[in-house]
Short mmCIF file of C-alpha atoms and ligand atoms in Angstrom, two decimals:
data_model
loop_
_atom_site.label_atom_id
_atom_site.label_comp_id
_atom_site.label_asym_id
_atom_site.label_seq_id
_atom_site.Cartn_x
_atom_site.Cartn_y
_atom_site.Cartn_z
CA MET A 14 96.87 95.95 130.50
CA SER A 15 95.62 94.05 127.57
CA LYS A 16 97.48 92.77 124.53
CA THR A 17 97.27 95.17 121.61
CA SER A 18 98.53 93.07 118.74
CA SER A 19 98.71 95.73 116.06
CA THR A 20 98.12 99.36 115.38
CA THR A 21 97.20 101.09 112.15
CA LYS A 22 97.43 104.69 113.35
CA ALA A 23 99.20 107.18 111.11
CA PRO A 24 102.55 108.20 112.56
CA THR A 25 102.38 111.49 114.47
CA PHE A 26 105.51 113.12 115.74
CA ASP A 27 106.37 115.85 118.20
CA LEU A 28 110.12 116.48 118.71
CA PHE A 29 110.43 115.87 122.47
CA SER A 30 107.25 113.94 123.05
CA THR A 31 107.74 110.41 124.31
CA LYS A 32 104.41 109.48 122.70
CA ARG A 33 105.08 107.59 119.49
CA ALA A 34 102.98 106.38 116.61
CA TYR A 35 102.81 102.89 118.08
CA SER A 36 101.85 103.97 121.58
CA THR A 37 98.46 103.77 123.16
CA ASP A 38 97.42 105.08 126.56
CA GLU A 39 98.52 101.70 128.00
CA HIS A 40 102.02 102.07 126.56
CA GLU A 41 102.25 105.58 128.04
CA MET A 42 101.05 104.39 131.45
CA TYR A 43 103.74 101.72 131.35
CA ARG A 44 106.29 104.38 130.33
CA THR A 45 105.29 106.65 133.19
CA SER A 46 105.67 103.89 135.77
CA LEU A 47 109.02 102.86 134.26
CA GLN A 48 110.19 106.50 134.38
CA LYS A 49 109.18 106.68 138.07
CA PHE A 50 111.03 103.43 138.74
CA ILE A 51 114.17 104.77 137.03
CA GLU A 52 113.89 108.08 138.92
CA LYS A 53 113.84 106.20 142.24
CA GLU A 54 115.89 103.06 141.66
CA VAL A 55 118.48 104.12 139.05
CA LYS A 56 119.14 107.85 138.85
CA PRO A 57 120.38 108.33 142.44
CA TYR A 58 122.90 105.48 142.04
CA LEU A 59 124.01 105.77 138.41
CA HIS A 60 127.14 107.78 139.18
CA GLU A 61 128.22 105.26 141.84
CA TRP A 62 127.59 102.35 139.43
CA GLU A 63 129.58 104.09 136.74
CA GLU A 64 132.48 104.49 139.22
CA ASN A 65 132.21 100.84 140.27
CA GLY A 66 132.00 99.66 136.65
CA TYR A 67 129.00 97.53 137.49
CA THR A 68 125.22 97.64 137.84
CA PRO A 69 124.05 95.48 140.78
CA ARG A 70 122.25 92.27 139.88
CA GLU A 71 119.42 93.21 142.33
CA LEU A 72 118.30 95.98 139.99
CA TYR A 73 117.16 93.45 137.41
CA LYS A 74 115.33 91.47 140.08
CA LYS A 75 113.49 94.66 141.10
CA MET A 76 112.72 95.41 137.43
CA GLY A 77 111.25 91.93 137.09
CA GLU A 78 109.08 92.44 140.19
CA HIS A 79 107.69 95.63 138.67
CA GLY A 80 106.92 94.05 135.27
CA PHE A 81 109.81 95.74 133.45
CA LEU A 82 111.49 92.60 132.08
CA SER A 83 110.24 90.79 128.95
CA PRO A 84 106.73 92.26 129.08
CA GLN A 85 105.82 90.35 125.91
CA VAL A 86 106.10 86.85 127.40
CA ASP A 87 102.93 84.78 127.18
CA PRO A 88 100.90 84.68 130.45
CA ALA A 89 101.05 80.86 130.17
CA TYR A 90 104.74 81.23 131.18
CA GLY A 91 104.19 83.99 133.76
CA GLY A 92 104.48 86.97 131.45
CA LEU A 93 102.19 89.94 130.81
CA GLY A 94 101.56 89.05 127.15
CA LEU A 95 102.07 92.64 125.98
CA ASP A 96 102.91 93.72 122.43
CA PHE A 97 106.25 94.88 120.99
CA GLY A 98 105.42 98.51 121.75
CA PHE A 99 106.10 97.78 125.45
CA ASN A 100 109.60 96.55 124.49
CA LEU A 101 110.11 99.78 122.61
CA VAL A 102 109.11 101.78 125.69
CA LEU A 103 111.66 99.76 127.65
CA ALA A 104 114.36 100.36 125.04
CA GLU A 105 113.68 104.10 124.85
CA GLU A 106 113.52 104.79 128.59
CA THR A 107 116.56 102.71 129.47
CA SER A 108 118.49 104.45 126.69
CA ARG A 109 117.36 107.88 127.93
CA ILE A 110 118.89 107.24 131.37
CA GLY A 111 121.86 105.33 129.92
CA GLY A 112 124.30 103.19 131.87
CA GLY A 113 124.14 99.45 132.47
CA ILE A 114 120.35 99.34 132.67
CA GLY A 115 120.31 99.01 128.88
CA GLY A 116 121.19 95.38 129.51
CA ALA A 117 117.57 94.92 130.63
CA SER A 118 116.42 95.82 127.10
CA LEU A 119 118.88 93.34 125.54
CA HIS A 120 117.55 90.65 127.88
CA SER A 121 113.88 91.47 127.25
CA SER A 122 113.84 92.16 123.57
CA ILE A 123 116.75 90.24 122.06
CA THR A 124 117.65 87.10 124.06
CA VAL A 125 114.33 86.10 125.72
CA PRO A 126 112.50 86.13 122.34
CA TYR A 127 114.85 83.31 121.21
CA ILE A 128 113.38 81.12 123.96
CA GLU A 129 109.85 82.18 123.13
CA LYS A 130 110.16 81.19 119.52
CA TYR A 131 112.68 78.35 119.40
CA ALA A 132 112.77 76.62 122.79
CA THR A 133 111.09 73.29 123.49
CA GLU A 134 108.11 73.33 125.84
CA GLU A 135 110.32 71.87 128.57
CA GLN A 136 112.89 74.67 128.12
CA LYS A 137 110.17 77.31 128.11
CA LEU A 138 108.75 75.98 131.39
CA LYS A 139 112.25 75.88 132.89
CA TYR A 140 113.40 79.36 131.92
CA LEU A 141 110.73 81.79 130.77
CA ASN A 142 109.08 82.57 134.08
CA GLY A 143 112.43 83.40 135.68
CA CYS A 144 113.25 85.71 132.74
CA VAL A 145 110.12 87.67 133.59
CA THR A 146 110.56 87.77 137.37
CA GLY A 147 114.24 88.67 137.11
CA ASP A 148 115.41 85.47 138.76
CA ILE A 149 117.03 84.60 135.41
CA PHE A 150 118.99 87.23 133.58
CA THR A 151 120.41 86.51 130.14
CA ALA A 152 123.22 87.36 127.69
CA VAL A 153 124.09 86.36 124.14
CA ALA A 154 127.70 85.34 123.32
CA MET A 155 128.50 85.53 119.62
CA THR A 156 131.64 87.65 119.38
CA GLU A 157 135.11 86.10 119.85
CA PRO A 158 138.55 87.68 120.09
CA GLY A 159 139.15 86.71 116.43
CA THR A 160 135.73 87.35 114.91
CA GLY A 161 132.79 89.67 115.24
CA SER A 162 131.10 90.79 112.02
CA ASP A 163 131.94 87.50 110.35
CA LEU A 164 129.71 85.39 112.64
CA ALA A 165 130.05 82.27 110.57
CA SER A 166 133.77 82.12 111.45
CA VAL A 167 133.32 81.54 115.18
CA ASN A 168 135.81 79.04 116.58
CA THR A 169 134.11 77.98 119.81
CA THR A 170 133.23 74.32 119.43
CA ALA A 171 130.63 72.05 120.99
CA VAL A 172 131.34 68.37 120.61
CA ARG A 173 128.75 65.79 121.54
CA ASP A 174 129.72 63.35 124.31
CA GLY A 175 126.74 61.15 125.24
CA ASP A 176 124.03 63.34 126.70
CA TYR A 177 126.35 66.36 126.90
CA TYR A 178 128.00 68.91 124.69
CA VAL A 179 131.59 69.73 125.59
CA ILE A 180 132.28 73.39 124.80
CA ASN A 181 135.74 74.88 124.24
CA GLY A 182 136.56 78.41 123.19
CA GLN A 183 136.42 82.04 124.18
CA LYS A 184 133.95 84.90 123.78
CA THR A 185 134.54 88.58 124.29
CA PHE A 186 132.61 91.89 124.65
CA ILE A 187 129.64 90.10 126.19
CA THR A 188 127.03 92.49 127.60
CA ASN A 189 125.40 91.30 130.88
CA GLY A 190 128.14 88.65 131.03
CA LEU A 191 128.79 89.05 134.73
CA ASN A 192 125.16 89.34 135.83
CA ALA A 193 123.78 86.68 133.49
CA ASP A 194 122.44 83.40 134.82
CA LEU A 195 121.82 81.98 131.37
CA ILE A 196 123.97 82.63 128.27
CA PHE A 197 123.09 81.90 124.67
CA VAL A 198 126.44 80.71 123.40
CA VAL A 199 127.03 80.59 119.64
CA VAL A 200 129.11 77.50 118.85
CA LYS A 201 130.24 75.38 115.95
CA THR A 202 128.70 71.92 116.20
CA ASP A 203 129.96 71.08 112.69
CA PRO A 204 133.22 72.91 111.92
CA LYS A 205 133.36 71.27 108.45
CA ALA A 206 129.93 72.45 107.34
CA VAL A 207 129.74 74.21 103.94
CA PRO A 208 128.70 76.96 104.02
CA ALA A 209 130.12 77.52 107.51
CA ARG A 210 126.91 79.10 108.82
CA LYS A 211 125.17 75.71 108.58
CA GLY A 212 127.54 74.36 111.23
CA ILE A 213 126.46 76.91 113.86
CA SER A 214 124.23 76.16 116.84
CA ILE A 215 123.10 77.97 120.00
CA ILE A 216 123.55 76.29 123.39
CA MET A 217 122.04 77.76 126.54
CA VAL A 218 124.72 77.66 129.22
CA GLU A 219 123.82 78.13 132.88
CA LYS A 220 126.31 80.18 134.90
CA ASP A 221 127.31 77.37 137.32
CA THR A 222 128.26 74.99 134.52
CA PRO A 223 131.61 73.26 135.30
CA GLY A 224 134.27 74.45 132.86
CA PHE A 225 132.51 77.74 132.18
CA ILE A 226 134.52 80.67 133.48
CA CYS A 227 133.45 84.31 133.51
CA GLY A 228 136.67 86.09 132.59
CA ARG A 229 137.85 89.69 132.77
CA LYS A 230 135.40 92.55 133.15
CA LEU A 231 136.51 94.74 130.26
CA LYS A 232 137.52 98.39 130.71
CA LYS A 233 135.71 100.45 128.13
CA MET A 234 135.70 104.03 126.89
CA GLY A 235 131.98 104.28 127.80
CA GLY A 236 129.11 102.28 129.22
CA HIS A 237 131.05 102.10 132.47
CA SER A 238 128.26 100.66 134.57
CA GLN A 239 127.54 97.95 132.01
CA ASP A 240 129.15 94.60 132.73
CA THR A 241 130.93 93.67 129.52
CA VAL A 242 133.11 90.59 129.93
CA GLU A 243 135.09 87.77 128.40
CA LEU A 244 133.75 84.28 128.73
CA ILE A 245 135.95 81.18 128.67
CA PHE A 246 134.88 77.60 128.03
CA GLU A 247 137.29 74.85 129.03
CA ASP A 248 135.63 71.49 128.51
CA ALA A 249 132.38 73.00 129.76
CA ARG A 250 129.79 70.20 129.91
CA VAL A 251 126.28 71.24 129.04
CA PRO A 252 123.32 68.81 128.76
CA VAL A 253 122.17 68.18 125.19
CA SER A 254 118.73 69.27 126.36
CA ASN A 255 120.10 72.86 126.47
CA LEU A 256 120.45 73.08 122.70
CA LEU A 257 118.17 75.85 121.33
CA GLY A 258 116.34 74.75 118.22
CA LYS A 259 118.12 72.17 116.12
CA GLU A 260 121.82 71.59 115.51
CA GLY A 261 122.96 73.81 112.62
CA GLU A 262 120.05 76.24 113.04
CA GLY A 263 121.87 78.79 115.21
CA PHE A 264 122.76 81.24 112.48
CA TYR A 265 119.22 81.34 111.16
CA ILE A 266 117.78 81.81 114.68
CA LEU A 267 120.01 84.80 115.18
CA MET A 268 119.12 86.27 111.71
CA ASP A 269 115.42 85.78 112.34
CA LYS A 270 115.34 88.33 115.15
CA LEU A 271 117.55 90.95 113.55
CA GLN A 272 114.77 93.15 112.19
CA GLN A 273 113.45 93.55 115.71
CA GLU A 274 116.89 94.09 117.18
CA ARG A 275 117.63 96.88 114.67
CA ILE A 276 114.39 98.70 115.36
CA ILE A 277 115.19 98.50 119.09
CA CYS A 278 118.65 99.95 118.33
CA ALA A 279 117.29 102.78 116.24
CA SER A 280 114.60 103.62 118.80
CA SER A 281 117.21 103.65 121.60
CA ALA A 282 119.46 105.98 119.63
CA PHE A 283 116.51 108.20 118.81
CA ALA A 284 115.46 108.47 122.51
CA LEU A 285 119.06 109.28 123.46
CA GLY A 286 119.09 111.94 120.73
CA GLN A 287 115.92 113.52 122.17
CA GLU A 288 117.50 113.53 125.63
CA MET A 289 120.75 115.14 124.43
CA LEU A 290 119.07 117.81 122.35
CA GLU A 291 116.51 118.72 125.03
CA SER A 292 119.16 119.16 127.73
CA THR A 293 121.36 121.16 125.30
CA ILE A 294 118.51 123.54 124.52
CA ARG A 295 117.99 124.07 128.22
CA TYR A 296 121.70 124.71 128.69
CA VAL A 297 122.12 127.21 125.84
CA LYS A 298 119.24 129.27 127.15
CA GLU A 299 120.77 129.43 130.65
CA ARG A 300 124.43 130.00 129.77
CA HIS A 301 125.50 133.56 128.97
CA ALA A 302 128.50 134.86 127.02
CA PHE A 303 129.22 138.46 125.96
CA GLY A 304 126.22 139.52 128.00
CA VAL A 305 123.65 137.43 126.11
CA PRO A 306 122.39 133.82 126.30
CA ILE A 307 124.47 131.63 124.00
CA SER A 308 121.18 130.58 122.43
CA SER A 309 121.05 133.97 120.80
CA PHE A 310 124.07 133.24 118.60
CA GLN A 311 123.26 132.27 115.05
CA ASN A 312 125.69 129.30 115.18
CA THR A 313 123.91 127.90 118.25
CA GLN A 314 120.53 128.32 116.59
CA PHE A 315 121.67 126.70 113.36
CA GLU A 316 123.21 123.79 115.19
CA ILE A 317 120.06 123.19 117.19
CA ALA A 318 117.81 123.73 114.13
CA GLU A 319 119.77 121.19 112.09
CA MET A 320 119.73 118.59 114.87
CA ALA A 321 116.03 119.14 115.49
CA THR A 322 115.38 118.61 111.75
CA GLU A 323 117.41 115.43 111.63
CA LEU A 324 115.71 114.08 114.73
CA SER A 325 112.28 114.89 113.27
CA ILE A 326 113.06 113.04 110.08
CA ALA A 327 114.43 110.06 112.01
CA GLY A 328 111.45 110.06 114.35
CA ALA A 329 108.95 109.83 111.50
CA PHE A 330 110.94 107.04 109.81
CA ILE A 331 111.43 104.96 112.95
CA ASP A 332 107.81 105.44 114.06
CA ASP A 333 106.63 104.15 110.71
CA LEU A 334 108.91 101.16 110.93
CA ALA A 335 107.89 100.30 114.46
CA VAL A 336 104.24 100.27 113.41
CA ARG A 337 104.98 98.19 110.28
CA HIS A 338 107.04 95.71 112.34
CA MET A 339 104.16 95.38 114.79
CA ASN A 340 101.84 94.77 111.85
CA GLY A 341 104.06 91.85 110.83
CA GLU A 342 105.63 93.38 107.69
CA ASP A 343 109.07 92.39 106.39
CA ILE A 344 111.11 95.60 106.64
CA THR A 345 114.60 94.08 106.92
CA THR A 346 116.19 96.64 104.56
CA GLN A 347 114.54 99.65 106.17
CA ALA A 348 115.39 98.44 109.68
CA SER A 349 119.06 98.28 108.61
CA MET A 350 118.75 101.80 107.22
CA ALA A 351 117.21 103.07 110.48
CA LYS A 352 119.91 101.35 112.59
CA TRP A 353 122.89 102.82 110.77
CA TRP A 354 121.39 106.25 110.11
CA MET A 355 120.01 106.93 113.59
CA THR A 356 123.01 105.56 115.51
CA ASP A 357 125.32 107.62 113.28
CA LYS A 358 123.25 110.75 113.81
CA ALA A 359 123.14 110.20 117.58
CA ARG A 360 126.94 109.82 117.68
CA LYS A 361 127.44 113.04 115.72
CA MET A 362 124.80 114.85 117.79
CA SER A 363 126.66 113.93 120.99
CA ALA A 364 129.76 115.80 119.70
CA ARG A 365 127.71 118.83 118.55
CA CYS A 366 125.77 119.02 121.83
CA LEU A 367 128.99 118.65 123.84
CA GLN A 368 130.55 121.51 121.91
CA LEU A 369 127.57 123.75 122.70
CA HIS A 370 128.17 123.06 126.43
CA GLY A 371 131.73 124.48 126.11
CA GLY A 372 134.09 123.33 128.92
CA TYR A 373 131.18 122.11 131.03
CA GLY A 374 130.42 119.56 128.36
CA TYR A 375 133.74 117.97 129.21
CA MET A 376 132.88 117.70 132.91
CA GLU A 377 131.34 114.56 134.37
CA GLU A 378 128.68 116.55 136.21
CA TYR A 379 126.95 117.09 132.88
CA ASP A 380 125.29 114.07 131.31
CA ILE A 381 126.53 114.99 127.88
CA ALA A 382 130.09 113.94 128.81
CA ARG A 383 128.90 110.42 129.59
CA GLN A 384 126.51 110.34 126.60
CA TYR A 385 129.35 111.32 124.25
CA ARG A 386 131.29 108.25 125.40
CA ASP A 387 128.34 105.88 125.62
CA VAL A 388 126.87 106.57 122.22
CA ALA A 389 130.10 105.61 120.44
CA VAL A 390 129.23 101.91 120.71
CA MET A 391 125.89 102.22 118.94
CA PRO A 392 127.29 102.23 115.39
CA ILE A 393 129.42 99.20 116.38
CA TYR A 394 127.13 96.70 118.08
CA ALA A 395 124.11 94.78 116.81
CA GLY A 396 125.86 94.57 113.43
CA THR A 397 128.20 97.41 112.57
CA ASN A 398 126.89 100.29 110.46
CA GLU A 399 129.08 99.09 107.59
CA ILE A 400 127.40 95.68 107.76
CA MET A 401 124.02 97.49 107.70
CA LYS A 402 125.07 99.18 104.46
CA ASN A 403 126.17 95.81 103.04
CA ILE A 404 122.70 94.45 103.71
CA ILE A 405 121.00 97.46 102.15
CA ALA A 406 123.24 97.26 99.08
CA LYS A 407 122.67 93.48 98.74
CA ASN A 408 118.88 93.94 98.96
CA LEU A 409 119.16 96.62 96.27
CA GLY A 410 120.59 93.92 94.00
CA LEU A 411 124.21 95.06 94.19
C1 FAD B 566 130.25 97.56 124.42
C2 FAD B 566 130.04 96.41 123.52
C3 FAD B 566 129.05 95.45 123.81
C4 FAD B 566 128.88 94.34 123.03
N1 FAD B 566 127.99 93.34 123.39
C5 FAD B 566 128.00 92.16 122.75
C6 FAD B 566 127.20 91.07 123.21
O1 FAD B 566 126.45 91.19 124.17
N2 FAD B 566 127.30 89.88 122.55
C7 FAD B 566 128.10 89.71 121.49
O2 FAD B 566 128.18 88.61 120.94
N3 FAD B 566 128.87 90.73 120.99
C8 FAD B 566 128.83 91.96 121.60
N4 FAD B 566 129.62 92.96 121.17
C9 FAD B 566 130.45 92.77 119.97
C10 FAD B 566 129.97 93.54 118.76
O3 FAD B 566 128.76 92.96 118.27
C11 FAD B 566 131.12 93.46 117.75
O4 FAD B 566 132.13 94.32 118.24
C12 FAD B 566 130.70 93.89 116.37
O5 FAD B 566 129.83 92.92 115.79
C13 FAD B 566 131.87 94.10 115.42
O6 FAD B 566 132.74 92.99 115.45
P1 FAD B 566 134.32 93.24 115.71
O7 FAD B 566 134.46 94.01 116.93
O8 FAD B 566 134.98 91.90 115.62
O9 FAD B 566 134.77 94.12 114.49
P2 FAD B 566 135.26 93.62 112.98
O10 FAD B 566 134.25 92.61 112.53
O11 FAD B 566 136.66 93.19 113.13
O12 FAD B 566 135.15 94.93 112.22
C14 FAD B 566 136.16 95.97 112.25
C15 FAD B 566 135.75 97.03 111.23
O13 FAD B 566 135.70 96.41 109.90
C16 FAD B 566 134.44 96.65 109.35
N5 FAD B 566 133.99 95.51 108.53
C17 FAD B 566 133.96 94.18 108.92
N6 FAD B 566 133.46 93.42 107.92
C18 FAD B 566 133.17 94.28 106.90
C19 FAD B 566 132.63 94.11 105.61
N7 FAD B 566 132.27 92.95 105.11
N8 FAD B 566 132.46 95.23 104.83
C20 FAD B 566 132.82 96.44 105.29
N9 FAD B 566 133.34 96.67 106.51
C21 FAD B 566 133.50 95.59 107.30
C22 FAD B 566 133.49 96.83 110.53
O14 FAD B 566 132.30 97.51 110.17
C23 FAD B 566 134.35 97.63 111.46
O15 FAD B 566 134.36 98.99 111.13
C24 FAD B 566 129.74 94.14 121.88
C25 FAD B 566 130.68 95.14 121.58
C26 FAD B 566 130.83 96.22 122.36
C27 FAD B 566 131.91 97.22 122.01
#
């Protein structure tokens, strides 16, 4: 597969097609092989992993071996050098199946790009190849028990002691936290900085670091097979050479990748919406009540018609943004719009689709029960939907 750096095709959209405006035959071949991988390596075990509250670490190693981790990484560091469209395929297909495998998309499209853009040559040589092969799996630790949306208020500190930083503090809700070998920890290197965001840095912490403790695996309402944990730092000593970028640059590094993160989020929610609606249409055609398929009731038809319309509108918008992002445009405001709107729609769709399944929708044997729980986090993470609206309003001059 060759690198396709940009695409200028007009967006085309078919409700349940996986083919998107950004995708070429190469993207679709990649998608097909990822779907086959998921069919064989994930689907048969997903229920068990949900029960265990954990997706085995080996899955990510296998994904790496098949080229399904960080496909964008430069071949000079062992990657495939593919364009952002391949990250979108990864986000969409992992979202369609759901469960902990979504952590692979976070690793590939959110954390590894920090290394690609901001790491020193030495750090790139040390970590990037492992991030592609699956020998190194990553997480990002921003949120703390006392602060989430207000990132500049983090309390975890890193104090310089010779060639080391000494880290103290606590993080929570960290996706991939148990499986991660390398964690991008957001710390205060200058607690007195004004404004506070200028005192924030990112330090890459390896899992065996003395004083770094992986805490409780958190019990959640959804995403049961995703390892979401607390992380504790008690005088954790990390070499100064593990600083990412410069001291005080952490906040800006995180902000720099947000446009991409939000398009990934919107695309994931869109793919999940496709999945929910398609299986609901199948269900309402099969299920009978009062001697007729429930699809023949006007309410069912109107519900489906409304959701199909909303999904079509979202698909066209997200497709357009994906192409513009790949063409290097600044679409920060629109990416925030897509994130809040699509994740909100997907959450509402899950309730509507569940209702159309009747009592079976409440049963674990139907995917919609799990999807209804899992989708609830989408309006919360990657910047809450309220924060998205703050950004949009600010960029409108309010
Ligand atoms: C399953 C899961 C996985 C996660 N994974 C990670 C991860 O890997 N790494 C990580 O660092 N974090 C992760 N998070 C944390 C997530 O990013 C935060 O929960 C999120 O940023 C919100 O922060 P908070 O929970 O502290 O809520 P708060 O910031 O306390 O917000 C509470 C409510 O107040 C609203 N609010 C806050 N500020 C404003 C404002 N200025 N204007 C209007 N409304 C506002 C919010 O929108 C929200 O509705 C995860 C969370 C979950 C649930």
